[in-house]
Coordinates of C-alpha atoms in Angstrom, one line a residue:
X14 CA -13.4 -23.3 -2.8
X15 CA -11.3 -20.5 -4.5
X16 CA -12.2 -21.3 -8.2
X17 CA -15.9 -20.0 -8.0
X18 CA -14.8 -16.8 -6.5
X19 CA -11.9 -16.3 -9.1
X20 CA -9.2 -16.5 -6.5
X21 CA -7.5 -19.3 -8.1
X22 CA -6.6 -19.4 -11.9
X23 CA -4.7 -22.1 -13.7
X24 CA -2.9 -24.4 -11.1
X25 CA 0.3 -26.3 -11.9
X26 CA 1.4 -28.9 -9.5
X27 CA 4.9 -30.4 -9.0
X28 CA 4.8 -33.5 -6.4
X29 CA 7.5 -35.7 -5.2
X30 CA 7.4 -39.1 -3.5
X31 CA 6.3 -39.1 0.2
X32 CA 9.4 -38.5 2.5
X33 CA 11.3 -37.2 -0.7
X34 CA 13.6 -33.9 -0.4
X35 CA 13.6 -31.3 -3.1
X36 CA 17.0 -31.4 -4.8
X37 CA 17.3 -28.2 -6.5
X38 CA 15.8 -24.7 -7.5
X39 CA 13.6 -22.5 -5.1
X40 CA 12.0 -25.5 -3.3
X41 CA 15.5 -26.7 -2.2
X42 CA 16.6 -23.2 -1.1
X43 CA 13.4 -23.0 1.1
X44 CA 13.7 -26.3 2.7
X45 CA 17.4 -25.6 3.6
X46 CA 16.4 -22.4 5.3
X47 CA 13.5 -23.7 6.9
X48 CA 13.6 -25.1 10.4
X49 CA 11.9 -28.5 10.5
X50 CA 12.2 -28.8 6.8
X51 CA 11.9 -32.6 7.1
X52 CA 8.2 -32.2 8.1
X53 CA 7.7 -29.7 5.0
X54 CA 4.5 -31.0 3.3
X55 CA 4.0 -28.6 0.6
X56 CA 4.6 -25.4 -1.4
X57 CA 1.8 -23.4 -3.4
X58 CA 3.5 -20.9 -5.9
X59 CA 1.5 -17.7 -6.5
X60 CA 2.5 -15.5 -9.5
X61 CA -0.1 -12.9 -9.6
X62 CA 0.4 -9.8 -11.6
X63 CA 1.2 -9.2 -15.3
X64 CA 4.4 -7.4 -14.6
X65 CA 7.8 -8.9 -14.2
X66 CA 8.1 -6.5 -11.1
X67 CA 5.6 -8.5 -9.3
X68 CA 7.2 -11.0 -6.9
X69 CA 6.9 -14.7 -6.9
X70 CA 5.0 -15.8 -3.7
X71 CA 5.6 -19.3 -2.2
X72 CA 3.1 -20.5 0.5
X73 CA 4.9 -23.1 2.8
X74 CA 2.9 -25.6 4.6
X75 CA 4.3 -27.7 7.2
X76 CA 3.0 -31.1 9.0
X77 CA -0.3 -31.2 7.0
X78 CA -1.4 -27.8 8.2
X79 CA -4.3 -26.3 6.1
X80 CA -2.9 -22.6 6.5
X81 CA 0.5 -21.8 5.5
X82 CA 3.1 -21.5 8.2
X83 CA 5.0 -18.7 6.3
X84 CA 5.2 -17.0 3.0
X85 CA 8.3 -16.6 0.9
X86 CA 8.7 -13.7 -1.7
X87 CA 11.4 -13.7 -4.4
X88 CA 11.8 -10.8 -7.2
X89 CA 11.1 -12.2 -10.6
X90 CA 13.8 -9.8 -12.1
X91 CA 16.8 -8.0 -10.8
X92 CA 15.2 -4.7 -10.9
X93 CA 12.6 -5.8 -8.2
X94 CA 15.3 -6.9 -5.8
X95 CA 15.7 -3.4 -4.1
X96 CA 12.0 -3.1 -3.5
X97 CA 11.8 -6.5 -1.7
X98 CA 14.9 -5.5 0.3
X99 CA 13.1 -2.3 1.4
X100 CA 10.2 -4.2 2.4
X101 CA 12.0 -6.7 4.7
X102 CA 13.9 -3.5 6.3
X103 CA 10.6 -1.7 6.9
X104 CA 8.9 -4.8 8.3
X105 CA 12.1 -5.3 10.9
X106 CA 11.7 -1.5 11.9
X107 CA 8.0 -2.0 12.6
X108 CA 8.6 -5.2 14.9
X109 CA 9.3 -5.2 18.5
X110 CA 11.5 -4.2 20.2
X111 CA 12.2 -1.4 17.6
X112 CA 8.4 0.0 18.4
X113 CA 5.3 -1.0 20.2
X114 CA 3.7 -4.2 18.6
X115 CA 1.4 -3.4 15.8
X116 CA -1.4 -5.9 14.8
X117 CA -1.6 -6.6 11.2
X118 CA 1.9 -6.4 10.0
X119 CA 3.9 -9.4 8.8
X120 CA 7.2 -10.3 10.8
X121 CA 10.2 -11.2 9.0
X122 CA 11.0 -15.0 9.6
X123 CA 14.3 -15.2 7.6
X124 CA 16.3 -13.9 4.6
X125 CA 18.5 -15.8 2.4
X126 CA 19.9 -15.2 -1.2
X127 CA 18.8 -17.4 -4.0
X128 CA 20.0 -17.2 -7.7
X129 CA 21.7 -14.0 -6.8
X130 CA 18.5 -12.3 -5.6
X131 CA 17.0 -11.8 -2.1
X132 CA 14.5 -14.5 -0.6
X133 CA 12.3 -13.2 2.2
X134 CA 10.3 -15.2 4.5
X135 CA 7.4 -13.5 6.2
X136 CA 4.7 -14.8 8.8
X137 CA 1.5 -15.8 7.0
X138 CA -1.4 -13.4 7.7
X139 CA -4.9 -14.3 6.8
X140 CA -8.2 -12.5 6.2
X141 CA -10.6 -11.3 3.5
X142 CA -9.7 -8.6 1.0
X143 CA -11.2 -5.3 1.7
X144 CA -11.8 -5.0 -2.0
X145 CA -13.7 -8.4 -2.1
X146 CA -15.7 -7.2 0.9
X147 CA -16.8 -4.1 -0.8
X148 CA -17.5 -5.8 -4.0
X149 CA -19.9 -8.1 -2.1
X150 CA -21.9 -5.1 -0.7
X151 CA -20.2 -4.8 2.9
X152 CA -20.9 -1.3 4.3
X153 CA -18.2 1.3 3.6
X154 CA -17.9 3.2 6.8
X155 CA -16.8 0.4 9.1
X156 CA -14.0 -0.8 6.7
X157 CA -12.7 2.8 6.2
X158 CA -12.9 3.1 10.0
X159 CA -10.6 0.0 10.4
X160 CA -8.2 1.7 7.9
X161 CA -8.1 4.8 9.7
X162 CA -7.6 3.1 13.0
X163 CA -4.6 1.3 11.5
X164 CA -2.9 4.3 10.1
X165 CA -3.1 6.1 13.4
X166 CA -1.4 3.3 15.2
X167 CA 1.0 3.1 12.4
X168 CA 1.9 6.7 13.0
X169 CA 2.6 6.2 16.6
X170 CA 4.4 9.2 17.9
X171 CA 5.7 10.9 14.9
X172 CA 8.7 13.3 14.7
X173 CA 8.2 16.5 13.1
X174 CA 9.4 17.1 9.7
X175 CA 10.3 20.6 8.4
X176 CA 8.9 21.8 5.1
X177 CA 12.3 22.4 3.7
X178 CA 13.1 18.6 4.4
X179 CA 10.0 17.0 3.2
X180 CA 9.9 19.3 0.1
X181 CA 13.3 18.5 -1.2
X182 CA 12.8 14.7 -0.4
X183 CA 9.2 14.0 -1.7
X184 CA 7.6 17.2 -3.6
X185 CA 10.4 18.7 -5.7
X186 CA 11.1 15.3 -7.5
X187 CA 7.5 14.8 -8.0
X188 CA 7.0 18.1 -10.0
X189 CA 10.0 17.2 -12.2
X190 CA 8.6 13.8 -13.0
X191 CA 5.1 14.9 -13.8
X192 CA 6.4 17.7 -16.0
X193 CA 8.9 15.4 -17.9
X194 CA 6.0 12.8 -18.6
X195 CA 3.4 15.5 -19.5
X196 CA 1.1 14.1 -17.1
X197 CA -0.1 17.7 -15.9
X198 CA 0.2 20.9 -17.8
X199 CA 2.3 23.9 -16.5
X200 CA -0.7 25.9 -15.3
X201 CA -2.1 22.8 -12.9
X202 CA 1.5 22.4 -11.6
X203 CA 1.9 25.9 -10.9
X204 CA -1.2 26.1 -9.0
X205 CA -0.4 22.8 -7.2
X206 CA 3.0 24.3 -6.1
X207 CA 1.2 27.2 -4.5
X208 CA -1.2 25.2 -2.6
X209 CA 1.3 22.5 -1.3
X210 CA 3.6 25.4 -0.3
X211 CA 0.8 26.4 2.3
X212 CA 1.8 23.6 4.5
X213 CA 4.5 23.9 7.0
X214 CA 6.1 21.5 9.4
X215 CA 4.3 18.1 9.2
X216 CA 4.4 14.9 11.4
X217 CA 6.8 12.4 9.8
X218 CA 5.0 9.0 9.5
X219 CA 5.6 5.5 8.1
X220 CA 4.1 5.7 4.7
X221 CA 3.0 2.4 3.1
X222 CA 2.4 4.0 -0.4
X223 CA 0.2 1.3 -1.7
X224 CA -2.4 1.2 1.1
X225 CA -5.4 0.0 -0.8
X226 CA -8.4 -2.4 -0.5
X227 CA -6.5 -5.1 -2.5
X228 CA -3.5 -5.0 -0.1
X229 CA -5.5 -5.1 3.1
X230 CA -7.5 -8.0 4.6
X231 CA -10.0 -8.0 7.5
X232 CA -8.9 -11.0 9.9
X233 CA -11.3 -13.2 12.1
X234 CA -10.9 -10.5 14.8
X235 CA -12.3 -8.0 12.6
X236 CA -9.0 -6.0 12.7
X237 CA -6.9 -4.9 9.5
X238 CA -4.2 -6.9 7.9
X239 CA -1.7 -4.8 5.7
X240 CA 0.4 -6.5 3.0
X241 CA 3.1 -5.6 0.5
X242 CA 5.3 -3.1 2.2
X243 CA 7.9 -2.9 -0.8
X244 CA 7.2 0.7 -1.6
X245 CA 7.0 2.1 1.9
X246 CA 9.0 4.9 3.4
X247 CA 10.1 5.5 7.2
X248 CA 9.9 9.0 6.9
X249 CA 6.8 9.8 4.8
X250 CA 4.1 12.3 4.8
X251 CA 0.7 12.3 6.9
X252 CA -2.7 11.6 5.2
X253 CA -1.4 10.2 2.0
X254 CA -2.2 6.8 2.7
X255 CA -5.5 7.7 4.1
X256 CA -6.6 9.7 1.2
X257 CA -5.5 6.9 -1.2
X258 CA -7.3 4.3 0.5
X259 CA -10.6 6.2 1.3
X260 CA -10.7 7.0 -2.6
X261 CA -10.2 3.5 -3.7
X262 CA -12.4 2.0 -1.1
X263 CA -15.2 4.4 -2.5
X264 CA -14.5 3.2 -5.8
X265 CA -15.0 -0.3 -5.1
X266 CA -18.1 0.3 -3.0
X267 CA -19.7 2.2 -6.0
X268 CA -18.5 -0.4 -8.6
X269 CA -16.4 2.2 -10.8
X270 CA -12.9 1.1 -10.0
X271 CA -11.0 1.1 -13.1
X272 CA -13.7 2.8 -15.4
X273 CA -14.2 6.2 -16.8
X274 CA -16.7 6.8 -13.9
X275 CA -13.8 7.0 -11.2
X276 CA -13.6 10.8 -11.6
X277 CA -17.3 11.0 -10.8
X278 CA -17.2 9.0 -7.9
X279 CA -14.0 11.0 -6.8
X280 CA -16.1 14.2 -7.1
X281 CA -18.8 12.7 -4.8
X282 CA -16.4 12.5 -1.9
X283 CA -16.1 16.2 -1.8
X284 CA -19.1 16.9 0.4
X285 CA -20.8 14.9 3.2
X286 CA -24.2 14.6 1.2
X287 CA -23.3 11.1 0.0
X288 CA -22.3 8.1 2.2
X289 CA -19.0 7.9 0.7
X290 CA -18.4 11.6 1.3
X291 CA -19.5 11.5 4.8
X292 CA -17.2 8.5 5.6
X293 CA -14.3 10.3 3.9
X294 CA -14.8 13.5 6.0
X295 CA -15.4 11.5 9.2
X296 CA -12.1 9.6 8.9
X297 CA -10.1 12.6 7.8
X298 CA -11.1 14.7 10.8
X299 CA -10.4 11.7 13.3
X300 CA -7.1 11.1 11.5
X301 CA -6.2 14.9 11.8
X302 CA -7.2 15.2 15.5
X303 CA -5.1 12.1 16.3
X304 CA -1.9 13.4 14.5
X305 CA -2.3 17.1 15.3
X306 CA -3.0 18.2 11.8
X307 CA -4.9 21.6 11.3
X308 CA -8.3 21.2 9.6
X309 CA -6.9 23.8 7.0
X310 CA -4.1 21.3 6.1
X311 CA -6.6 18.6 4.8
X312 CA -7.2 20.1 1.4
X313 CA -3.5 20.9 0.7
X314 CA -2.7 17.1 1.6
X315 CA -5.3 15.8 -0.7
X316 CA -3.6 17.9 -3.3
X317 CA -0.2 16.4 -2.2
X318 CA -1.6 13.0 -2.4
X319 CA -2.3 12.9 -5.8
X320 CA 0.8 14.7 -6.9
X321 CA 2.9 12.0 -5.0
X322 CA 0.9 9.0 -6.1
X323 CA 1.2 10.0 -9.8
X324 CA 4.9 10.3 -9.3
X325 CA 5.1 6.9 -7.8
X326 CA 3.0 5.2 -10.6
X327 CA 5.5 6.6 -13.1
X328 CA 8.5 5.6 -11.2
X329 CA 7.8 2.6 -9.2
X330 CA 4.2 1.4 -10.1
X331 CA 2.9 -0.8 -12.9
X332 CA -0.6 0.3 -12.9
X333 CA -0.6 2.9 -15.6
X334 CA -3.0 5.2 -13.5
X335 CA -1.0 8.3 -13.5
X336 CA -3.4 10.0 -15.9
X337 CA -6.2 9.0 -13.6
X338 CA -4.5 10.4 -10.5
X339 CA -3.8 13.6 -12.5
X340 CA -7.7 13.9 -12.8
X341 CA -8.0 13.7 -9.1
X342 CA -5.2 16.2 -8.6
X343 CA -7.1 18.8 -10.9
X344 CA -10.4 18.0 -8.9
X345 CA -8.7 18.9 -5.6
X346 CA -6.7 21.9 -7.0
X347 CA -9.9 23.4 -8.2
X348 CA -11.7 22.7 -4.8
X349 CA -9.0 24.2 -2.7
X350 CA -8.4 27.1 -5.0
X351 CA -12.0 28.2 -5.0
X352 CA -12.1 28.4 -1.2

C-alpha cells in the first residue's frame, strides 16, 4: 500500500528460518535487549535521508502484529550519537512523573550501546504526516490549530528566562555563525540585533527546533504526534517552533515548498487577507495569550525565529536552507522596522 504513495522505495529483505534467532549485528542486539524476543517476528529497517547524520530506524514487530511494537534508532556515524542521546534525555524529561502526561510524545522503552554507539528504543506512534495531508488538499487552519494546541501543552508552566541568559545562550552565538558564514550582511544583522534587543524576559519552554509538517502526524483521534526530538532544547524560547511550523505548513498548502516561490508565500503570511495569513495570525494570538506574551513581542519573535533557525541549519541541520531562512529574516526585519 505504501508504494503508490511514494512512502516505500527500494526494499531489501533479510529472512531466517521460522524459530531461528539472529546471531549477530544489529538484529541480535535488538533481540537481546527486547523482552519476549523469542516471539519477535520481524524487523523493518528504514534509512531515509541523504545525509549520514540521519539515523537508522528499525521497526520491531512481535507476535505477527501488523503495527510495530516499538522503534529502534541508531546513529549512522559517531557525529550523530550526541543528538540521539539528547533525544532520549529530552523524552525522559517529558515523561511522567517528571511532568504531566503529554499526548503525542514517544516514550523511551530502553537504551543500549551497540558498536560503540547509542541504541534507543522508543514507543511506536502512528498517524498520517501533516505534510501529506496538506499536499492532498486538507484545510490549513485545523492542522495549524492542532500544532498550536500541542505547543501550548508542551510549554506547560514555563519558568521566566531573563534576557541576559537567553541572549548569551541562544542569540549571540547565532549572530557569530551568520556573520562568519556570510549568510546575512552586516546591515541586516545590525537591524536584527536592534529588534531582538527590544525583547525582555521571556517564558522558557521546551523547544523542539525541528517542529515541521514532516515531523508531525495526525493520529486516529485527530491529535498531533511529534517525532524526531534530537535537536530539542529544554530551555528554549517561545514562539520559535510555532512560527517555523506555520510557515512550512503554508508552503505545503500552497505547493511552494522547496521552490523559489517560498519567499512569496512567506510574504502572504504578513496580513490576514489570505487564508494562510489569517490562520497564522489567529494561532499566534492564541499562543501569545496562553503564554502571557505581549502582542508587541510577536514581530521580534518572528525575527528571532529565522535568526536562530538559520544558525541551526548551519551548525546542526542538513537541509541547506540557511539562505532561505535569511530571506525570511529580511522580510520580518523590514516589516517590524517599518512599524
